[in-house]
Amino acid sequence: MNYAPNRNWKSMGNPSIIVFDVNETLIDIESIGPFFERKFGDRKVLREWFNQLILYSNVITLSGYYETFFTLGQGVLEMLGTIYGVSIQPADLEELRSSMLSMPVHKDVPEGLLLLKEAGFRLMTLTNSPPSDDGTPLERTGLDHFIERQFSVDSVRRFKPAPEVYLLITELLNVPPSAICLVAAHIWDTLGAQSVGFSAGFVARTGNAALPVSGLPRPDVIAPDLTQMAHQMIALWR
């Protein structure tokens, strides 16, 4: 599929729908750190695992394959086990999957969601994680009552930042891209959203930063946490 990114980075009108990435943006992946410290003797392997997980999710999308984010995460764990000479057992794979489903939210998230909800924004999520019979990670936090709809890339079997993932939301909601702002802790995600005409908010979580490349669009809003982002969005669009 040939796709030309939208070069009109300044969207027309003010977005009324805020769509949140989930992993690391709303929920805290650092909660899995003790697992990696126990298995590899170094908590920093968590970041290597997550970065490899994002890398290979993009690789299989570009290559035309698909496996769920959880399955891919387990495979990346086994790959790192081979690299580091660490034995990964079936129980480790199940523990990782369970941990991915039960990560807590960042402390600023409840207040940020409440502020945006009370300001009249429609709140939704878009995640690389698949639906689960055990409930989504957000549902397990008890904050899903803020969220009108939860979208998963599993519907199109392609991972973010593939354009089809973002365009699926506009089709299902029957709204133009300019009606939506994607909020994420990853610039690769905000770039993907902006390429189809979304606005973008970047939450600069620990270990993440904006990408200073002049030829690429910057997020419309940048903040260190969701509470401060909510205040900026309300001032900008309400």
Short mmCIF file of N, CA and C in Angstrom, two decimals, residues 117-223:
data_model
loop_
_atom_site.label_atom_id
_atom_site.label_comp_id
_atom_site.label_asym_id
_atom_site.label_seq_id
_atom_site.Cartn_x
_atom_site.Cartn_y
_atom_site.Cartn_z
N LYS A 117 -12.19 15.08 30.91
CA LYS A 117 -13.58 14.64 30.84
C LYS A 117 -14.51 15.78 31.24
N GLU A 118 -14.19 16.46 32.32
CA GLU A 118 -15.03 17.56 32.79
C GLU A 118 -15.02 18.74 31.83
N ALA A 119 -13.95 18.86 31.03
CA ALA A 119 -13.87 19.94 30.04
C ALA A 119 -14.67 19.61 28.77
N GLY A 120 -15.21 18.40 28.70
CA GLY A 120 -16.07 18.06 27.57
C GLY A 120 -15.42 17.27 26.46
N PHE A 121 -14.17 16.86 26.64
CA PHE A 121 -13.52 16.03 25.62
C PHE A 121 -14.05 14.60 25.69
N ARG A 122 -14.17 13.97 24.54
CA ARG A 122 -14.46 12.54 24.48
C ARG A 122 -13.13 11.80 24.60
N LEU A 123 -13.04 10.85 25.51
CA LEU A 123 -11.79 10.17 25.80
C LEU A 123 -11.84 8.72 25.33
N MET A 124 -10.80 8.31 24.60
CA MET A 124 -10.71 6.96 24.06
C MET A 124 -9.27 6.48 24.14
N THR A 125 -9.04 5.20 23.87
CA THR A 125 -7.67 4.68 23.86
C THR A 125 -7.42 3.91 22.57
N LEU A 126 -6.15 3.85 22.22
CA LEU A 126 -5.69 3.06 21.06
C LEU A 126 -4.39 2.39 21.46
N THR A 127 -4.40 1.07 21.52
CA THR A 127 -3.24 0.36 22.04
C THR A 127 -2.76 -0.73 21.10
N ASN A 128 -1.46 -1.03 21.19
CA ASN A 128 -0.89 -2.17 20.48
C ASN A 128 -1.31 -3.49 21.11
N SER A 129 -1.76 -3.45 22.36
CA SER A 129 -2.14 -4.67 23.06
C SER A 129 -3.47 -5.20 22.53
N PRO A 130 -3.62 -6.53 22.48
CA PRO A 130 -4.87 -7.11 21.97
C PRO A 130 -5.94 -7.17 23.04
N PRO A 131 -7.20 -7.37 22.65
CA PRO A 131 -8.25 -7.62 23.65
C PRO A 131 -7.91 -8.90 24.42
N SER A 132 -8.42 -9.01 25.64
CA SER A 132 -8.14 -10.18 26.46
C SER A 132 -9.37 -10.58 27.25
N ASP A 133 -9.57 -11.88 27.39
CA ASP A 133 -10.68 -12.37 28.21
C ASP A 133 -10.50 -11.97 29.68
N ASP A 134 -9.26 -11.68 30.06
CA ASP A 134 -8.96 -11.28 31.43
C ASP A 134 -9.18 -9.79 31.66
N GLY A 135 -9.63 -9.06 30.62
CA GLY A 135 -9.79 -7.62 30.73
C GLY A 135 -8.55 -6.90 30.24
N THR A 136 -8.73 -5.69 29.74
CA THR A 136 -7.60 -4.91 29.26
C THR A 136 -6.81 -4.36 30.45
N PRO A 137 -5.53 -3.99 30.23
CA PRO A 137 -4.77 -3.38 31.32
C PRO A 137 -5.48 -2.17 31.92
N LEU A 138 -6.14 -1.36 31.09
CA LEU A 138 -6.83 -0.18 31.61
C LEU A 138 -8.03 -0.57 32.46
N GLU A 139 -8.76 -1.59 32.03
CA GLU A 139 -9.91 -2.04 32.81
C GLU A 139 -9.47 -2.53 34.18
N ARG A 140 -8.32 -3.15 34.23
CA ARG A 140 -7.81 -3.67 35.51
C ARG A 140 -7.42 -2.54 36.47
N THR A 141 -7.15 -1.36 35.94
CA THR A 141 -6.79 -0.23 36.81
C THR A 141 -8.03 0.40 37.43
N GLY A 142 -9.21 0.11 36.88
CA GLY A 142 -10.44 0.70 37.38
C GLY A 142 -10.73 2.08 36.81
N LEU A 143 -9.96 2.51 35.81
CA LEU A 143 -10.15 3.84 35.23
C LEU A 143 -10.88 3.81 33.89
N ASP A 144 -11.33 2.65 33.49
CA ASP A 144 -11.98 2.55 32.19
C ASP A 144 -13.30 3.31 32.13
N HIS A 145 -13.86 3.71 33.30
CA HIS A 145 -15.11 4.47 33.28
C HIS A 145 -14.92 5.86 32.66
N PHE A 146 -13.67 6.33 32.59
CA PHE A 146 -13.41 7.61 31.93
C PHE A 146 -13.45 7.47 30.41
N ILE A 147 -13.28 6.25 29.92
CA ILE A 147 -13.01 6.01 28.51
C ILE A 147 -14.27 5.57 27.78
N GLU A 148 -14.60 6.29 26.73
CA GLU A 148 -15.80 5.98 25.95
C GLU A 148 -15.63 4.71 25.12
N ARG A 149 -14.48 4.59 24.45
CA ARG A 149 -14.21 3.40 23.63
C ARG A 149 -12.73 3.05 23.72
N GLN A 150 -12.43 1.74 23.64
CA GLN A 150 -11.06 1.26 23.63
C GLN A 150 -10.80 0.56 22.30
N PHE A 151 -9.82 1.06 21.56
CA PHE A 151 -9.47 0.49 20.26
C PHE A 151 -8.15 -0.27 20.36
N SER A 152 -8.05 -1.35 19.60
CA SER A 152 -6.82 -2.14 19.56
C SER A 152 -6.37 -2.31 18.12
N VAL A 153 -5.06 -2.35 17.92
CA VAL A 153 -4.52 -2.59 16.57
C VAL A 153 -4.89 -3.98 16.08
N ASP A 154 -5.30 -4.86 17.00
CA ASP A 154 -5.68 -6.22 16.62
C ASP A 154 -6.78 -6.23 15.57
N SER A 155 -7.57 -5.16 15.52
CA SER A 155 -8.67 -5.08 14.56
C SER A 155 -8.18 -5.04 13.12
N VAL A 156 -7.01 -4.43 12.91
CA VAL A 156 -6.47 -4.33 11.55
C VAL A 156 -5.22 -5.19 11.37
N ARG A 157 -4.76 -5.83 12.46
CA ARG A 157 -3.59 -6.72 12.42
C ARG A 157 -2.35 -6.01 11.89
N ARG A 158 -2.22 -4.77 12.27
CA ARG A 158 -1.03 -3.96 11.98
C ARG A 158 -0.75 -3.11 13.22
N PHE A 159 0.52 -2.89 13.49
CA PHE A 159 0.89 -2.13 14.68
C PHE A 159 1.08 -0.65 14.36
N LYS A 160 0.84 0.18 15.37
CA LYS A 160 1.21 1.58 15.24
C LYS A 160 2.71 1.66 14.98
N PRO A 161 3.15 2.61 14.15
CA PRO A 161 2.42 3.76 13.59
C PRO A 161 1.89 3.58 12.17
N ALA A 162 1.46 2.38 11.80
CA ALA A 162 0.87 2.18 10.47
C ALA A 162 -0.35 3.09 10.31
N PRO A 163 -0.47 3.81 9.20
CA PRO A 163 -1.59 4.75 9.02
C PRO A 163 -2.96 4.10 9.17
N GLU A 164 -3.10 2.83 8.74
CA GLU A 164 -4.39 2.17 8.81
C GLU A 164 -4.94 2.10 10.23
N VAL A 165 -4.05 2.04 11.19
CA VAL A 165 -4.48 1.94 12.59
C VAL A 165 -5.22 3.21 13.01
N TYR A 166 -4.65 4.36 12.71
CA TYR A 166 -5.25 5.63 13.10
C TYR A 166 -6.51 5.91 12.27
N LEU A 167 -6.44 5.59 10.98
CA LEU A 167 -7.59 5.85 10.11
C LEU A 167 -8.79 4.98 10.49
N LEU A 168 -8.53 3.82 11.09
CA LEU A 168 -9.62 2.97 11.54
C LEU A 168 -10.53 3.73 12.51
N ILE A 169 -9.93 4.54 13.38
CA ILE A 169 -10.72 5.29 14.36
C ILE A 169 -11.62 6.30 13.68
N THR A 170 -11.08 7.01 12.69
CA THR A 170 -11.91 8.00 11.98
C THR A 170 -13.08 7.32 11.28
N GLU A 171 -12.84 6.13 10.76
CA GLU A 171 -13.90 5.40 10.06
C GLU A 171 -14.96 4.91 11.04
N LEU A 172 -14.54 4.35 12.16
CA LEU A 172 -15.49 3.81 13.13
C LEU A 172 -16.29 4.90 13.82
N LEU A 173 -15.66 6.07 14.03
CA LEU A 173 -16.35 7.18 14.69
C LEU A 173 -17.04 8.11 13.70
N ASN A 174 -16.70 7.94 12.41
CA ASN A 174 -17.26 8.80 11.35
C ASN A 174 -16.96 10.27 11.62
N VAL A 175 -15.68 10.55 11.88
CA VAL A 175 -15.22 11.91 12.11
C VAL A 175 -13.98 12.16 11.26
N PRO A 176 -13.67 13.42 10.94
CA PRO A 176 -12.44 13.72 10.21
C PRO A 176 -11.24 13.61 11.13
N PRO A 177 -10.04 13.40 10.58
CA PRO A 177 -8.83 13.33 11.41
C PRO A 177 -8.63 14.55 12.29
N SER A 178 -9.05 15.71 11.82
CA SER A 178 -8.86 16.94 12.59
C SER A 178 -9.64 16.96 13.90
N ALA A 179 -10.60 16.05 14.04
CA ALA A 179 -11.39 15.99 15.28
C ALA A 179 -10.66 15.26 16.40
N ILE A 180 -9.50 14.65 16.08
CA ILE A 180 -8.83 13.76 17.03
C ILE A 180 -7.44 14.26 17.38
N CYS A 181 -7.11 14.14 18.65
CA CYS A 181 -5.74 14.35 19.13
C CYS A 181 -5.27 13.05 19.77
N LEU A 182 -4.14 12.54 19.31
CA LEU A 182 -3.54 11.37 19.93
C LEU A 182 -2.54 11.81 20.99
N VAL A 183 -2.62 11.21 22.16
CA VAL A 183 -1.68 11.49 23.24
C VAL A 183 -0.83 10.24 23.47
N ALA A 184 0.48 10.41 23.44
CA ALA A 184 1.38 9.27 23.62
C ALA A 184 2.67 9.71 24.28
N ALA A 185 3.37 8.73 24.84
CA ALA A 185 4.69 8.98 25.44
C ALA A 185 5.81 8.65 24.46
N HIS A 186 5.44 8.42 23.19
CA HIS A 186 6.42 8.02 22.18
C HIS A 186 6.25 8.89 20.93
N ILE A 187 7.33 9.48 20.49
CA ILE A 187 7.26 10.33 19.31
C ILE A 187 6.93 9.53 18.06
N TRP A 188 7.37 8.27 18.00
CA TRP A 188 7.01 7.47 16.81
C TRP A 188 5.49 7.33 16.69
N ASP A 189 4.79 7.36 17.81
CA ASP A 189 3.33 7.26 17.80
C ASP A 189 2.69 8.59 17.40
N THR A 190 3.20 9.69 17.95
CA THR A 190 2.64 11.00 17.58
C THR A 190 2.90 11.30 16.11
N LEU A 191 4.06 10.90 15.60
CA LEU A 191 4.35 11.11 14.18
C LEU A 191 3.37 10.33 13.30
N GLY A 192 3.10 9.10 13.69
CA GLY A 192 2.14 8.30 12.93
C GLY A 192 0.76 8.94 12.90
N ALA A 193 0.33 9.45 14.05
CA ALA A 193 -0.98 10.09 14.13
C ALA A 193 -1.02 11.37 13.30
N GLN A 194 0.03 12.17 13.41
CA GLN A 194 0.07 13.42 12.65
C GLN A 194 0.14 13.18 11.15
N SER A 195 0.68 12.04 10.74
CA SER A 195 0.79 11.74 9.31
C SER A 195 -0.56 11.58 8.63
N VAL A 196 -1.61 11.29 9.43
CA VAL A 196 -2.95 11.16 8.84
C VAL A 196 -3.83 12.36 9.17
N GLY A 197 -3.28 13.37 9.86
CA GLY A 197 -4.02 14.60 10.11
C GLY A 197 -4.51 14.78 11.53
N PHE A 198 -4.12 13.90 12.45
CA PHE A 198 -4.47 14.09 13.86
C PHE A 198 -3.63 15.22 14.46
N SER A 199 -4.12 15.84 15.51
CA SER A 199 -3.26 16.62 16.41
C SER A 199 -2.54 15.63 17.30
N ALA A 200 -1.54 16.13 18.05
CA ALA A 200 -0.77 15.21 18.88
C ALA A 200 -0.34 15.86 20.18
N GLY A 201 -0.38 15.07 21.25
CA GLY A 201 0.15 15.50 22.54
C GLY A 201 1.21 14.51 22.97
N PHE A 202 2.35 15.02 23.41
CA PHE A 202 3.46 14.17 23.85
C PHE A 202 3.66 14.29 25.35
N VAL A 203 3.52 13.16 26.05
CA VAL A 203 3.79 13.12 27.48
C VAL A 203 5.23 12.64 27.66
N ALA A 204 6.07 13.51 28.16
CA ALA A 204 7.51 13.20 28.24
C ALA A 204 7.81 12.36 29.49
N ARG A 205 7.38 11.10 29.45
CA ARG A 205 7.66 10.20 30.54
C ARG A 205 9.17 9.95 30.64
N THR A 206 9.62 9.49 31.80
CA THR A 206 11.04 9.19 32.01
C THR A 206 11.54 8.25 30.93
N GLY A 207 12.68 8.61 30.33
CA GLY A 207 13.25 7.78 29.27
C GLY A 207 12.77 8.14 27.89
N ASN A 208 11.92 9.17 27.77
CA ASN A 208 11.41 9.61 26.47
C ASN A 208 11.63 11.10 26.30
N ALA A 209 11.82 11.52 25.06
CA ALA A 209 12.02 12.94 24.77
C ALA A 209 11.53 13.24 23.36
N ALA A 210 11.29 14.53 23.11
CA ALA A 210 10.89 14.95 21.78
C ALA A 210 12.06 14.75 20.81
N LEU A 211 11.73 14.61 19.53
CA LEU A 211 12.74 14.39 18.49
C LEU A 211 13.01 15.69 17.76
N PRO A 212 14.19 16.32 17.97
CA PRO A 212 14.46 17.64 17.38
C PRO A 212 14.95 17.55 15.93
N VAL A 213 14.05 17.21 15.03
CA VAL A 213 14.35 17.16 13.60
C VAL A 213 13.42 18.15 12.91
N SER A 214 14.00 19.16 12.28
CA SER A 214 13.21 20.28 11.77
C SER A 214 12.22 19.87 10.68
N GLY A 215 12.51 18.80 9.93
CA GLY A 215 11.62 18.39 8.86
C GLY A 215 10.44 17.55 9.31
N LEU A 216 10.34 17.31 10.61
CA LEU A 216 9.24 16.50 11.14
C LEU A 216 8.34 17.35 12.03
N PRO A 217 7.06 17.01 12.09
CA PRO A 217 6.14 17.80 12.92
C PRO A 217 6.39 17.58 14.39
N ARG A 218 6.31 18.66 15.16
CA ARG A 218 6.37 18.57 16.61
C ARG A 218 4.96 18.37 17.15
N PRO A 219 4.82 17.71 18.28
CA PRO A 219 3.49 17.59 18.88
C PRO A 219 2.90 18.97 19.17
N ASP A 220 1.59 19.07 19.12
CA ASP A 220 0.91 20.34 19.41
C ASP A 220 1.04 20.72 20.87
N VAL A 221 1.10 19.71 21.73
CA VAL A 221 1.21 19.93 23.17
C VAL A 221 2.29 19.00 23.72
N ILE A 222 3.18 19.53 24.55
CA ILE A 222 4.22 18.73 25.21
C ILE A 222 4.16 19.03 26.70
N ALA A 223 4.12 17.99 27.51
CA ALA A 223 4.05 18.18 28.96
C ALA A 223 4.72 17.00 29.65
#
